[in-house]
PDB file of C-alpha atoms and ligand atoms in Angstrom:
ATOM      1  CA  MET Z 455     148.358 210.207 119.651  1.00 97.00           C
ATOM      2  CA  LYS Z 456     148.317 212.952 121.878  1.00 98.00           C
ATOM      3  CA  ILE Z 457     151.414 215.322 121.714  1.00 98.00           C
ATOM      4  CA  LEU Z 458     152.540 217.477 124.585  1.00 98.00           C
ATOM      5  CA  VAL Z 459     154.673 221.068 123.041  1.00 98.00           C
ATOM      6  CA  ALA Z 460     156.616 223.153 125.872  1.00 98.00           C
ATOM      7  CA  ILE Z 461     156.322 226.903 125.243  1.00 98.00           C
ATOM      8  CA  LYS Z 462     158.443 229.504 126.984  1.00 97.00           C
ATOM      9  CA  ARG Z 463     157.703 232.901 127.500  1.00 97.00           C
ATOM     10  CA  VAL Z 464     160.545 235.428 126.433  1.00 96.00           C
ATOM     11  CA  VAL Z 465     161.817 238.714 125.226  1.00 94.00           C
ATOM     12  CA  ASP Z 466     160.338 239.325 121.687  1.00 95.00           C
ATOM     13  CA  TYR Z 467     163.398 238.257 119.396  1.00 92.00           C
ATOM     14  CA  ASN Z 468     163.103 241.725 117.882  1.00 93.00           C
ATOM     15  CA  ILE Z 469     163.815 243.289 120.791  1.00 92.00           C
ATOM     16  CA  LYS Z 470     167.697 244.238 121.766  1.00 90.00           C
ATOM     17  CA  VAL Z 471     167.662 244.538 125.574  1.00 90.00           C
ATOM     18  CA  GLY Z 472     169.560 245.854 127.929  1.00 90.00           C
ATOM     19  CA  ILE Z 473     171.273 245.141 130.921  1.00 93.00           C
ATOM     20  CA  LYS Z 474     170.808 246.648 134.604  1.00 93.00           C
ATOM     21  CA  GLY Z 475     173.241 249.186 136.055  1.00 91.00           C
ATOM     22  CA  ASP Z 476     174.351 247.113 138.317  1.00 92.00           C
ATOM     23  CA  GLY Z 477     174.971 244.099 135.575  1.00 92.00           C
ATOM     24  CA  SER Z 478     172.857 241.873 137.704  1.00 92.00           C
ATOM     25  CA  ASN Z 479     170.576 240.493 135.029  1.00 91.00           C
ATOM     26  CA  VAL Z 480     169.178 241.765 131.582  1.00 91.00           C
ATOM     27  CA  ASP Z 481     166.686 244.470 131.968  1.00 92.00           C
ATOM     28  CA  ILE Z 482     163.159 243.228 130.881  1.00 90.00           C
ATOM     29  CA  ASP Z 483     161.060 245.827 132.445  1.00 90.00           C
ATOM     30  CA  GLY Z 484     158.175 247.032 130.190  1.00 90.00           C
ATOM     31  CA  VAL Z 485     159.685 245.062 126.962  1.00 94.00           C
ATOM     32  CA  LYS Z 486     157.284 243.241 124.631  1.00 95.00           C
ATOM     33  CA  MET Z 487     157.084 238.811 125.574  1.00 96.00           C
ATOM     34  CA  SER Z 488     156.333 236.389 123.074  1.00 96.00           C
ATOM     35  CA  ALA Z 489     156.395 232.719 122.645  1.00 97.00           C
ATOM     36  CA  ASN Z 490     160.181 231.580 121.867  1.00 97.00           C
ATOM     37  CA  PRO Z 491     160.358 231.014 118.065  1.00 97.00           C
ATOM     38  CA  PHE Z 492     161.742 227.405 118.368  1.00 97.00           C
ATOM     39  CA  ASP Z 493     158.597 226.712 120.313  1.00 98.00           C
ATOM     40  CA  GLU Z 494     156.940 227.959 117.563  1.00 98.00           C
ATOM     41  CA  ASN Z 495     158.667 225.827 115.355  1.00 98.00           C
ATOM     42  CA  ALA Z 496     157.419 223.144 117.553  1.00 98.00           C
ATOM     43  CA  ILE Z 497     153.553 223.678 117.722  1.00 98.00           C
ATOM     44  CA  GLU Z 498     153.513 224.734 113.916  1.00 98.00           C
ATOM     45  CA  GLN Z 499     154.370 220.619 113.439  1.00 98.00           C
ATOM     46  CA  ALA Z 500     152.121 219.668 116.368  1.00 98.00           C
ATOM     47  CA  ILE Z 501     149.434 220.688 114.401  1.00 98.00           C
ATOM     48  CA  ARG Z 502     150.590 219.452 110.812  1.00 98.00           C
ATOM     49  CA  LEU Z 503     150.895 216.502 112.352  1.00 98.00           C
ATOM     50  CA  LYS Z 504     146.883 216.475 113.651  1.00 98.00           C
ATOM     51  CA  GLU Z 505     146.118 218.021 110.161  1.00 98.00           C
ATOM     52  CA  GLN Z 506     147.781 215.426 109.107  1.00 97.00           C
ATOM     53  CA  GLY Z 507     145.607 212.610 110.860  1.00 97.00           C
ATOM     54  CA  LYS Z 508     149.253 211.235 112.594  1.00 97.00           C
ATOM     55  CA  ALA Z 509     147.518 213.162 116.123  1.00 97.00           C
ATOM     56  CA  ASP Z 510     144.614 213.254 117.706  1.00 97.00           C
ATOM     57  CA  GLU Z 511     145.471 215.917 120.240  1.00 98.00           C
ATOM     58  CA  VAL Z 512     148.097 218.682 120.790  1.00 98.00           C
ATOM     59  CA  VAL Z 513     148.716 219.937 124.313  1.00 98.00           C
ATOM     60  CA  ALA Z 514     150.111 223.343 125.404  1.00 98.00           C
ATOM     61  CA  VAL Z 515     152.184 223.538 128.552  1.00 98.00           C
ATOM     62  CA  SER Z 516     153.741 227.305 129.556  1.00 98.00           C
ATOM     63  CA  ILE Z 517     155.745 227.544 132.714  1.00 98.00           C
ATOM     64  CA  GLY Z 518     155.461 231.013 134.794  1.00 97.00           C
ATOM     65  CA  SER Z 519     153.001 233.324 136.136  1.00 96.00           C
ATOM     66  CA  SER Z 520     149.501 234.221 134.780  1.00 96.00           C
ATOM     67  CA  ALA Z 521     151.100 236.693 132.465  1.00 96.00           C
ATOM     68  CA  ASN Z 522     152.269 233.784 130.277  1.00 97.00           C
ATOM     69  CA  GLN Z 523     148.267 232.937 129.759  1.00 96.00           C
ATOM     70  CA  ASP Z 524     149.578 235.394 126.468  1.00 96.00           C
ATOM     71  CA  VAL Z 525     151.530 232.196 125.156  1.00 97.00           C
ATOM     72  CA  LEU Z 526     149.402 229.758 125.397  1.00 98.00           C
ATOM     73  CA  ARG Z 527     146.353 232.325 123.912  1.00 97.00           C
ATOM     74  CA  HIS Z 528     148.905 232.403 121.032  1.00 97.00           C
ATOM     75  CA  ALA Z 529     148.927 228.624 120.768  1.00 98.00           C
ATOM     76  CA  LEU Z 530     145.319 228.005 120.861  1.00 98.00           C
ATOM     77  CA  ALA Z 531     145.141 230.729 118.129  1.00 97.00           C
ATOM     78  CA  MET Z 532     147.459 228.496 116.129  1.00 97.00           C
ATOM     79  CA  GLY Z 533     145.468 225.412 116.738  1.00 96.00           C
ATOM     80  CA  VAL Z 534     146.589 223.442 119.736  1.00 97.00           C
ATOM     81  CA  ASP Z 535     143.479 221.776 121.456  1.00 97.00           C
ATOM     82  CA  ARG Z 536     144.579 222.344 125.065  1.00 97.00           C
ATOM     83  CA  ALA Z 537     146.346 225.124 127.441  1.00 98.00           C
ATOM     84  CA  LEU Z 538     148.128 224.155 130.636  1.00 98.00           C
ATOM     85  CA  LEU Z 539     149.606 226.656 132.481  1.00 98.00           C
ATOM     86  CA  VAL Z 540     152.107 225.429 135.664  1.00 98.00           C
ATOM     87  CA  GLU Z 541     151.824 228.325 137.698  1.00 97.00           C
ATOM     88  CA  HIS Z 542     155.460 229.503 139.698  1.00 95.00           C
ATOM     89  CA  GLU Z 543     156.328 233.284 140.249  1.00 91.00           C
ATOM     90  CA  THR Z 544     159.519 233.595 139.800  1.00 89.00           C
ATOM     91  CA  GLU Z 545     161.878 231.915 137.102  1.00 87.00           C
ATOM     92  CA  VAL Z 546     162.739 228.287 137.113  1.00 91.00           C
ATOM     93  CA  GLN Z 547     165.929 226.746 135.787  1.00 94.00           C
ATOM     94  CA  SER Z 548     166.460 224.174 132.924  1.00 95.00           C
ATOM     95  CA  LEU Z 549     166.558 221.503 134.869  1.00 96.00           C
ATOM     96  CA  GLU Z 550     163.232 222.753 137.309  1.00 96.00           C
ATOM     97  CA  VAL Z 551     161.503 222.997 133.988  1.00 97.00           C
ATOM     98  CA  ALA Z 552     162.334 219.329 132.847  1.00 97.00           C
ATOM     99  CA  LYS Z 553     161.134 217.752 136.322  1.00 97.00           C
ATOM    100  CA  LEU Z 554     157.790 219.906 135.803  1.00 98.00           C
ATOM    101  CA  LEU Z 555     157.361 218.591 132.504  1.00 98.00           C
ATOM    102  CA  GLN Z 556     158.103 215.830 133.535  1.00 98.00           C
ATOM    103  CA  ALA Z 557     155.271 215.652 135.705  1.00 98.00           C
ATOM    104  CA  VAL Z 558     153.098 217.354 133.478  1.00 98.00           C
ATOM    105  CA  ALA Z 559     154.076 214.071 131.203  1.00 98.00           C
ATOM    106  CA  ASP Z 560     153.305 211.765 134.153  1.00 98.00           C
ATOM    107  CA  LYS Z 561     150.087 213.549 133.765  1.00 97.00           C
ATOM    108  CA  GLU Z 562     148.975 213.411 130.559  1.00 98.00           C
ATOM    109  CA  GLN Z 563     150.508 210.788 128.808  1.00 98.00           C
ATOM    110  CA  PRO Z 564     151.768 212.336 125.782  1.00 98.00           C
ATOM    111  CA  ASP Z 565     152.968 210.028 122.944  1.00 98.00           C
ATOM    112  CA  LEU Z 566     155.631 212.807 121.529  1.00 98.00           C
ATOM    113  CA  ILE Z 567     156.620 216.064 123.499  1.00 98.00           C
ATOM    114  CA  LEU Z 568     158.145 218.916 121.701  1.00 98.00           C
ATOM    115  CA  LEU Z 569     160.295 221.220 122.880  1.00 98.00           C
ATOM    116  CA  GLY Z 570     162.360 224.287 121.008  1.00 98.00           C
ATOM    117  CA  LYS Z 571     166.142 223.282 120.356  1.00 97.00           C
ATOM    118  CA  GLN Z 572     166.349 226.460 122.816  1.00 95.00           C
ATOM    119  CA  ALA Z 573     165.140 229.496 124.509  1.00 95.00           C
ATOM    120  CA  VAL Z 574     166.195 232.278 122.974  1.00 94.00           C
ATOM    121  CA  ASP Z 575     166.858 234.642 126.652  1.00 90.00           C
ATOM    122  CA  ASP Z 576     168.959 232.472 127.996  1.00 88.00           C
ATOM    123  CA  ASP Z 577     170.484 229.793 125.263  1.00 90.00           C
ATOM    124  CA  ALA Z 578     171.069 227.049 127.438  1.00 92.00           C
ATOM    125  CA  GLY Z 579     169.808 224.279 125.165  1.00 94.00           C
ATOM    126  CA  GLN Z 580     169.141 221.899 127.875  1.00 97.00           C
ATOM    127  CA  ALA Z 581     165.755 221.186 128.625  1.00 97.00           C
ATOM    128  CA  GLY Z 582     164.807 218.760 126.061  1.00 98.00           C
ATOM    129  CA  GLN Z 583     167.816 217.014 126.477  1.00 98.00           C
ATOM    130  CA  MET Z 584     167.146 216.700 130.438  1.00 98.00           C
ATOM    131  CA  LEU Z 585     163.585 215.999 129.950  1.00 98.00           C
ATOM    132  CA  ALA Z 586     164.433 213.213 127.904  1.00 98.00           C
ATOM    133  CA  ALA Z 587     166.826 211.749 130.694  1.00 98.00           C
ATOM    134  CA  LEU Z 588     164.152 211.939 133.609  1.00 98.00           C
ATOM    135  CA  LEU Z 589     161.829 210.121 131.737  1.00 98.00           C
ATOM    136  CA  ASP Z 590     164.122 208.023 130.124  1.00 98.00           C
ATOM    137  CA  TYR Z 591     162.671 208.174 126.745  1.00 98.00           C
ATOM    138  CA  PRO Z 592     164.704 208.477 123.467  1.00 98.00           C
ATOM    139  CA  GLN Z 593     165.294 212.398 122.355  1.00 98.00           C
ATOM    140  CA  GLY Z 594     165.882 213.991 118.783  1.00 97.00           C
ATOM    141  CA  THR Z 595     167.480 217.573 118.915  1.00 96.00           C
ATOM    142  CA  PHE Z 596     167.898 220.015 116.506  1.00 96.00           C
ATOM    143  CA  ALA Z 597     165.133 218.753 114.433  1.00 97.00           C
ATOM    144  CA  SER Z 598     164.660 220.387 111.334  1.00 97.00           C
ATOM    145  CA  GLU Z 599     162.258 217.402 109.659  1.00 98.00           C
ATOM    146  CA  LEU Z 600     159.881 215.427 112.046  1.00 98.00           C
ATOM    147  CA  ASP Z 601     157.641 212.783 111.036  1.00 98.00           C
ATOM    148  CA  ILE Z 602     155.489 209.326 112.500  1.00 98.00           C
ATOM    149  CA  GLU Z 603     155.382 206.262 111.010  1.00 96.00           C
ATOM    150  CA  ASN Z 604     155.021 203.053 112.407  1.00 93.00           C
ATOM    151  CA  GLY Z 605     154.812 204.368 115.798  1.00 93.00           C
ATOM    152  CA  GLU Z 606     158.131 205.914 115.790  1.00 97.00           C
ATOM    153  CA  ALA Z 607     159.129 209.514 115.009  1.00 98.00           C
ATOM    154  CA  ILE Z 608     161.254 210.013 112.369  1.00 98.00           C
ATOM    155  CA  VAL Z 609     163.866 213.041 113.035  1.00 98.00           C
ATOM    156  CA  THR Z 610     166.377 214.361 110.436  1.00 98.00           C
ATOM    157  CA  ARG Z 611     168.741 216.319 112.990  1.00 96.00           C
ATOM    158  CA  GLU Z 612     171.301 218.974 111.789  1.00 86.00           C
ATOM    159  CA  ILE Z 613     174.939 218.105 113.082  1.00 89.00           C
ATOM    160  CA  ASP Z 614     178.119 219.743 111.506  1.00 89.00           C
ATOM    161  CA  GLY Z 615     178.573 219.136 108.408  1.00 90.00           C
ATOM    162  CA  GLY Z 616     175.415 217.729 107.410  1.00 91.00           C
ATOM    163  CA  THR Z 617     172.009 215.925 108.616  1.00 94.00           C
ATOM    164  CA  GLU Z 618     171.752 212.201 110.336  1.00 96.00           C
ATOM    165  CA  THR Z 619     168.260 210.945 110.423  1.00 98.00           C
ATOM    166  CA  VAL Z 620     167.206 208.511 113.449  1.00 98.00           C
ATOM    167  CA  ALA Z 621     164.384 207.238 114.301  1.00 98.00           C
ATOM    168  CA  LEU Z 622     162.927 207.311 117.813  1.00 98.00           C
ATOM    169  CA  GLN Z 623     160.535 204.708 119.513  1.00 98.00           C
ATOM    170  CA  LEU Z 624     157.585 206.339 121.039  1.00 98.00           C
ATOM    171  CA  PRO Z 625     157.142 207.890 123.730  1.00 98.00           C
ATOM    172  CA  ALA Z 626     160.216 210.195 122.679  1.00 98.00           C
ATOM    173  CA  VAL Z 627     161.077 213.940 123.407  1.00 98.00           C
ATOM    174  CA  VAL Z 628     161.932 216.139 120.351  1.00 98.00           C
ATOM    175  CA  THR Z 629     163.065 219.572 120.019  1.00 98.00           C
ATOM    176  CA  ALA Z 630     162.883 221.703 116.952  1.00 98.00           C
ATOM    177  CA  ASP Z 631     164.951 223.951 114.902  1.00 96.00           C
ATOM    178  CA  LEU Z 632     164.220 227.227 112.935  1.00 95.00           C
ATOM    179  CA  ARG Z 633     164.058 225.157 109.907  1.00 95.00           C
ATOM    180  CA  LEU Z 634     161.550 222.836 110.671  1.00 97.00           C
ATOM    181  CA  ASN Z 635     158.758 224.804 109.524  1.00 98.00           C
ATOM    182  CA  ASP Z 636     157.440 228.242 108.910  1.00 97.00           C
ATOM    183  CA  PRO Z 637     155.060 228.844 111.628  1.00 97.00           C
ATOM    184  CA  ARG Z 638     151.814 229.857 110.483  1.00 97.00           C
ATOM    185  CA  PHE Z 639     150.689 233.435 110.370  1.00 94.00           C
ATOM    186  CA  VAL Z 640     147.265 233.711 113.306  1.00 94.00           C
ATOM    187  CA  LYS Z 641     144.747 235.745 112.508  1.00 92.00           C
ATOM    188  CA  LEU Z 642     142.555 237.618 114.813  1.00 93.00           C
ATOM    189  CA  PRO Z 643     139.342 235.966 114.278  1.00 94.00           C
ATOM    190  CA  ASN Z 644     141.285 232.929 115.317  1.00 94.00           C
ATOM    191  CA  LEU Z 645     143.003 235.281 118.203  1.00 92.00           C
ATOM    192  CA  MET Z 646     139.546 236.248 119.534  1.00 93.00           C
ATOM    193  CA  GLN Z 647     138.367 232.836 119.850  1.00 93.00           C
ATOM    194  CA  ALA Z 648     141.451 231.586 121.440  1.00 94.00           C
ATOM    195  CA  ARG Z 649     140.474 234.314 124.221  1.00 91.00           C
ATOM    196  CA  LYS Z 650     137.293 232.238 125.172  1.00 91.00           C
ATOM    197  CA  LYS Z 651     139.049 228.622 125.333  1.00 93.00           C
ATOM    198  CA  PRO Z 652     139.736 227.557 129.116  1.00 93.00           C
ATOM    199  CA  ILE Z 653     143.306 227.536 129.912  1.00 97.00           C
ATOM    200  CA  GLU Z 654     144.236 224.939 132.987  1.00 97.00           C
ATOM    201  CA  ASN Z 655     145.828 225.644 135.872  1.00 97.00           C
ATOM    202  CA  LEU Z 656     148.077 223.864 137.619  1.00 97.00           C
ATOM    203  CA  SER Z 657     150.253 224.414 140.409  1.00 96.00           C
ATOM    204  CA  ALA Z 658     153.944 224.125 140.155  1.00 96.00           C
ATOM    205  CA  SER Z 659     154.835 222.977 144.077  1.00 94.00           C
ATOM    206  CA  GLU Z 660     152.239 220.334 144.303  1.00 94.00           C
ATOM    207  CA  LEU Z 661     153.828 218.929 140.949  1.00 96.00           C
ATOM    208  CA  VAL Z 662     157.434 219.010 142.288  1.00 95.00           C
ATOM    209  CA  THR Z 663     158.378 219.807 145.537  1.00 92.00           C
ATOM    210  CA  ASP Z 664     161.895 220.392 145.349  1.00 90.00           C
ATOM    211  CA  LEU Z 665     161.911 224.168 142.806  1.00 92.00           C
ATOM    212  CA  THR Z 666     165.480 224.979 144.833  1.00 90.00           C
ATOM    213  CA  PRO Z 667     167.525 226.778 141.910  1.00 89.00           C
ATOM    214  CA  ARG Z 668     171.084 225.299 141.546  1.00 91.00           C
ATOM    215  CA  LEU Z 669     173.011 227.851 139.424  1.00 92.00           C
ATOM    216  CA  SER Z 670     173.381 231.414 140.534  1.00 92.00           C
ATOM    217  CA  LEU Z 671     174.240 234.325 138.110  1.00 92.00           C
ATOM    218  CA  ILE Z 672     177.175 236.182 138.933  1.00 95.00           C
ATOM    219  CA  ASN Z 673     177.149 238.931 136.263  1.00 95.00           C
ATOM    220  CA  VAL Z 674     175.783 240.270 132.862  1.00 94.00           C
ATOM    221  CA  ALA Z 675     178.092 242.228 130.740  1.00 92.00           C
ATOM    222  CA  GLU Z 676     177.918 243.706 126.975  1.00 89.00           C
ATOM    223  CA  PRO Z 677     180.385 241.942 124.779  1.00 87.00           C
ATOM    224  CA  PRO Z 678     183.690 244.537 124.143  1.00 89.00           C
ATOM    225  CA  GLN Z 679     182.833 246.831 121.420  1.00 89.00           C
ATOM    226  CA  ARG Z 680     184.428 246.153 118.445  1.00 89.00           C
ATOM    227  CA  LYS Z 681     186.564 249.429 116.431  1.00 86.00           C
ATOM    228  CA  ALA Z 682     185.133 250.806 113.473  1.00 88.00           C
ATOM    229  CA  GLY Z 683     186.403 249.562 110.069  1.00 87.00           C
ATOM    230  CA  ILE Z 684     187.935 251.621 107.962  1.00 88.00           C
ATOM    231  CA  LYS Z 685     187.406 251.386 104.017  1.00 92.00           C
ATOM    232  CA  VAL Z 686     190.347 251.835 101.425  1.00 93.00           C
ATOM    233  CA  ASP Z 687     190.022 252.484  97.225  1.00 95.00           C
ATOM    234  CA  SER Z 688     192.869 250.486  96.471  1.00 96.00           C
ATOM    235  CA  VAL Z 689     194.733 246.615  97.673  1.00 95.00           C
ATOM    236  CA  ASP Z 690     198.170 248.497  97.694  1.00 94.00           C
ATOM    237  CA  ALA Z 691     196.524 251.151 100.371  1.00 94.00           C
ATOM    238  CA  LEU Z 692     195.062 247.703 101.896  1.00 94.00           C
ATOM    239  CA  LEU Z 693     198.524 246.231 102.312  1.00 94.00           C
ATOM    240  CA  GLN Z 694     200.247 249.842 103.469  1.00 92.00           C
ATOM    241  CA  GLN Z 695     197.377 249.707 105.826  1.00 91.00           C
ATOM    242  CA  LEU Z 696     198.047 246.624 107.496  1.00 92.00           C
ATOM    243  CA  ARG Z 697     201.719 246.609 107.421  1.00 93.00           C
ATOM    244  CA  THR Z 698     201.813 250.564 109.029  1.00 92.00           C
ATOM    245  CA  LYS Z 699     198.756 250.107 111.544  1.00 86.00           C
ATOM    246  CA  GLU Z 700     198.494 246.299 112.045  1.00 85.00           C
ATOM    247  CA  GLY Z 701     202.287 245.960 112.062  1.00 90.00           C
ATOM    248  CA  ILE Z 702     201.721 242.806 109.023  1.00 90.00           C
ATOM    249  CA  ALA Z 703     204.912 241.970 107.812  1.00 86.00           C
ATOM    250  CA  LEU Z 704     203.629 241.934 104.010  1.00 79.00           C
TER     251      LEU Z 704
HETATM  252  C1  FAD H 505     173.482 223.217 113.932  1.00 96.63           C
HETATM  253  C2  FAD H 505     174.339 223.417 114.575  1.00 96.63           C
HETATM  254  C3  FAD H 505     174.965 224.636 115.202  1.00 96.63           C
HETATM  255  C4  FAD H 505     175.934 224.862 115.767  1.00 96.63           C
HETATM  256  N1  FAD H 505     176.189 226.336 116.206  1.00 96.63           N
HETATM  257  C5  FAD H 505     177.487 226.897 117.205  1.00 96.63           C
HETATM  258  C6  FAD H 505     177.236 228.324 117.205  1.00 96.63           C
HETATM  259  O1  FAD H 505     176.766 228.465 116.453  1.00 96.63           O
HETATM  260  N2  FAD H 505     178.142 228.764 118.068  1.00 96.63           N
HETATM  261  C7  FAD H 505     179.134 227.138 118.762  1.00 96.63           C
HETATM  262  O2  FAD H 505     180.260 227.836 119.284  1.00 96.63           O
HETATM  263  N3  FAD H 505     179.436 226.353 118.173  1.00 96.63           N
HETATM  264  C8  FAD H 505     178.486 225.508 117.566  1.00 96.63           C
HETATM  265  N4  FAD H 505     178.037 224.394 116.687  1.00 96.63           N
HETATM  266  C9  FAD H 505     178.649 223.644 117.435  1.00 96.63           C
HETATM  267  C10 FAD H 505     178.497 222.794 118.458  1.00 96.63           C
HETATM  268  O3  FAD H 505     178.269 223.566 119.714  1.00 96.63           O
HETATM  269  C11 FAD H 505     179.250 221.944 119.388  1.00 96.63           C
HETATM  270  O4  FAD H 505     179.626 220.821 118.387  1.00 96.63           O
HETATM  271  C12 FAD H 505     179.206 221.864 120.503  1.00 96.63           C
HETATM  272  O5  FAD H 505     179.931 222.305 121.608  1.00 96.63           O
HETATM  273  C13 FAD H 505     178.983 219.566 120.915  1.00 96.63           C
HETATM  274  O6  FAD H 505     178.611 219.679 122.102  1.00 96.63           O
HETATM  275  P1  FAD H 505     177.677 218.514 121.956  1.00 96.63           P
HETATM  276  O7  FAD H 505     176.060 218.055 123.016  1.00 96.63           O
HETATM  277  O8  FAD H 505     177.152 217.696 120.650  1.00 96.63           O
HETATM  278  O9  FAD H 505     178.409 217.792 122.394  1.00 96.63           O
HETATM  279  P2  FAD H 505     178.437 216.523 123.403  1.00 96.63           P
HETATM  280  O10 FAD H 505     179.327 215.082 122.275  1.00 96.63           O
HETATM  281  O11 FAD H 505     177.805 216.232 123.933  1.00 96.63           O
HETATM  282  O12 FAD H 505     180.339 216.904 124.115  1.00 96.63           O
HETATM  283  C14 FAD H 505     180.169 217.322 124.990  1.00 96.63           C
HETATM  284  C15 FAD H 505     181.156 217.485 126.548  1.00 96.63           C
HETATM  285  O13 FAD H 505     181.009 216.370 126.642  1.00 96.63           O
HETATM  286  C16 FAD H 505     182.440 216.129 126.347  1.00 96.63           C
HETATM  287  N5  FAD H 505     182.547 214.374 125.980  1.00 96.63           N
HETATM  288  C17 FAD H 505     181.374 213.898 125.443  1.00 96.63           C
HETATM  289  N6  FAD H 505     181.633 212.510 124.709  1.00 96.63           N
HETATM  290  C18 FAD H 505     182.831 211.939 126.057  1.00 96.63           C
HETATM  291  C19 FAD H 505     183.747 211.037 125.987  1.00 96.63           C
HETATM  292  N7  FAD H 505     183.529 210.263 124.937  1.00 96.63           N
HETATM  293  N8  FAD H 505     184.484 211.014 126.743  1.00 96.63           N
HETATM  294  C20 FAD H 505     184.827 212.332 127.860  1.00 96.63           C
HETATM  295  N9  FAD H 505     184.309 213.313 127.412  1.00 96.63           N
HETATM  296  C21 FAD H 505     183.529 213.159 126.435  1.00 96.63           C
HETATM  297  C22 FAD H 505     183.142 216.424 127.067  1.00 96.63           C
HETATM  298  O14 FAD H 505     183.242 217.304 127.642  1.00 96.63           O
HETATM  299  C23 FAD H 505     182.307 217.045 125.620  1.00 96.63           C
HETATM  300  O15 FAD H 505     183.044 218.439 125.141  1.00 96.63           O
HETATM  301  C24 FAD H 505     176.568 224.276 116.175  1.00 96.63           C
HETATM  302  C25 FAD H 505     176.645 222.823 115.911  1.00 96.63           C
HETATM  303  C26 FAD H 505     175.714 222.317 115.307  1.00 96.63           C
HETATM  304  C27 FAD H 505     175.128 221.116 114.795  1.00 96.63           C
END
């Protein structure tokens, strides 16, 4: 069984990004970039399935500029077998990501495609769903457990108020939630070895001819500032505050 894992290069989740002066976008010049955290869960699960003898090969794919080699090297250091870089210099939106991944899937013929449930930069949460639709594969989104049994992916999904377990006929698309696993720590020797491994380059425009964006970003703004709270030393003082300052009849 072959597993394809998609990895997006995003601003590191520890960084608080600012907004450009003209509100046209967030300002990511010079900030630390990393693999999307949910994608690390997807990589980890793919490697675990290989270690359990349930998969033979794990292939990582990232779409973007040559800078994306760093997240692919991270995936190689974690333990994926091969890495593919779909080269595209400008930002691609979810539908274009899904179309490019569809083209990679046509080429690679994986039995299972793993993605993160969302990318932490735009929080769209739709690339996996669009990919499953384009490929006409069954999908299991927000996976908190994933196993392979008798040619099916058994996916436990987080839903409002509980979990749901579904069996997907392979080939299938699964999107990973944070509770799926704890991604392994990458040791320095593995990172050094990963530096020597080849990364195969594919041209986005050769895979998909129409990559025209369909959405335009109008404005980015900070959330409204919250008023500072106050501390009161008794219930009576709290009631007094609510009556006088907030105008609540108590
Ligand atoms: C684990 C988890 C975490 C969550 N965290 C958050 C959170 O942090 N913040 C938050 O705000 N919400 C959160 N939610 C709530 C979640 O975002 C809502 O449940 C979500 O809006 C539903 O999206 P959906 O894709 O599942 O719905 P869908 O069923 O796909 O519905 C989406 C829309 O499609 C249309 N539609 C669907 N079915 C029909 C129909 N039969 N006829 C006509 N129109 C239809 C409707 O317009 C509907 O609103 C969370 C939910 C879960 C499970």
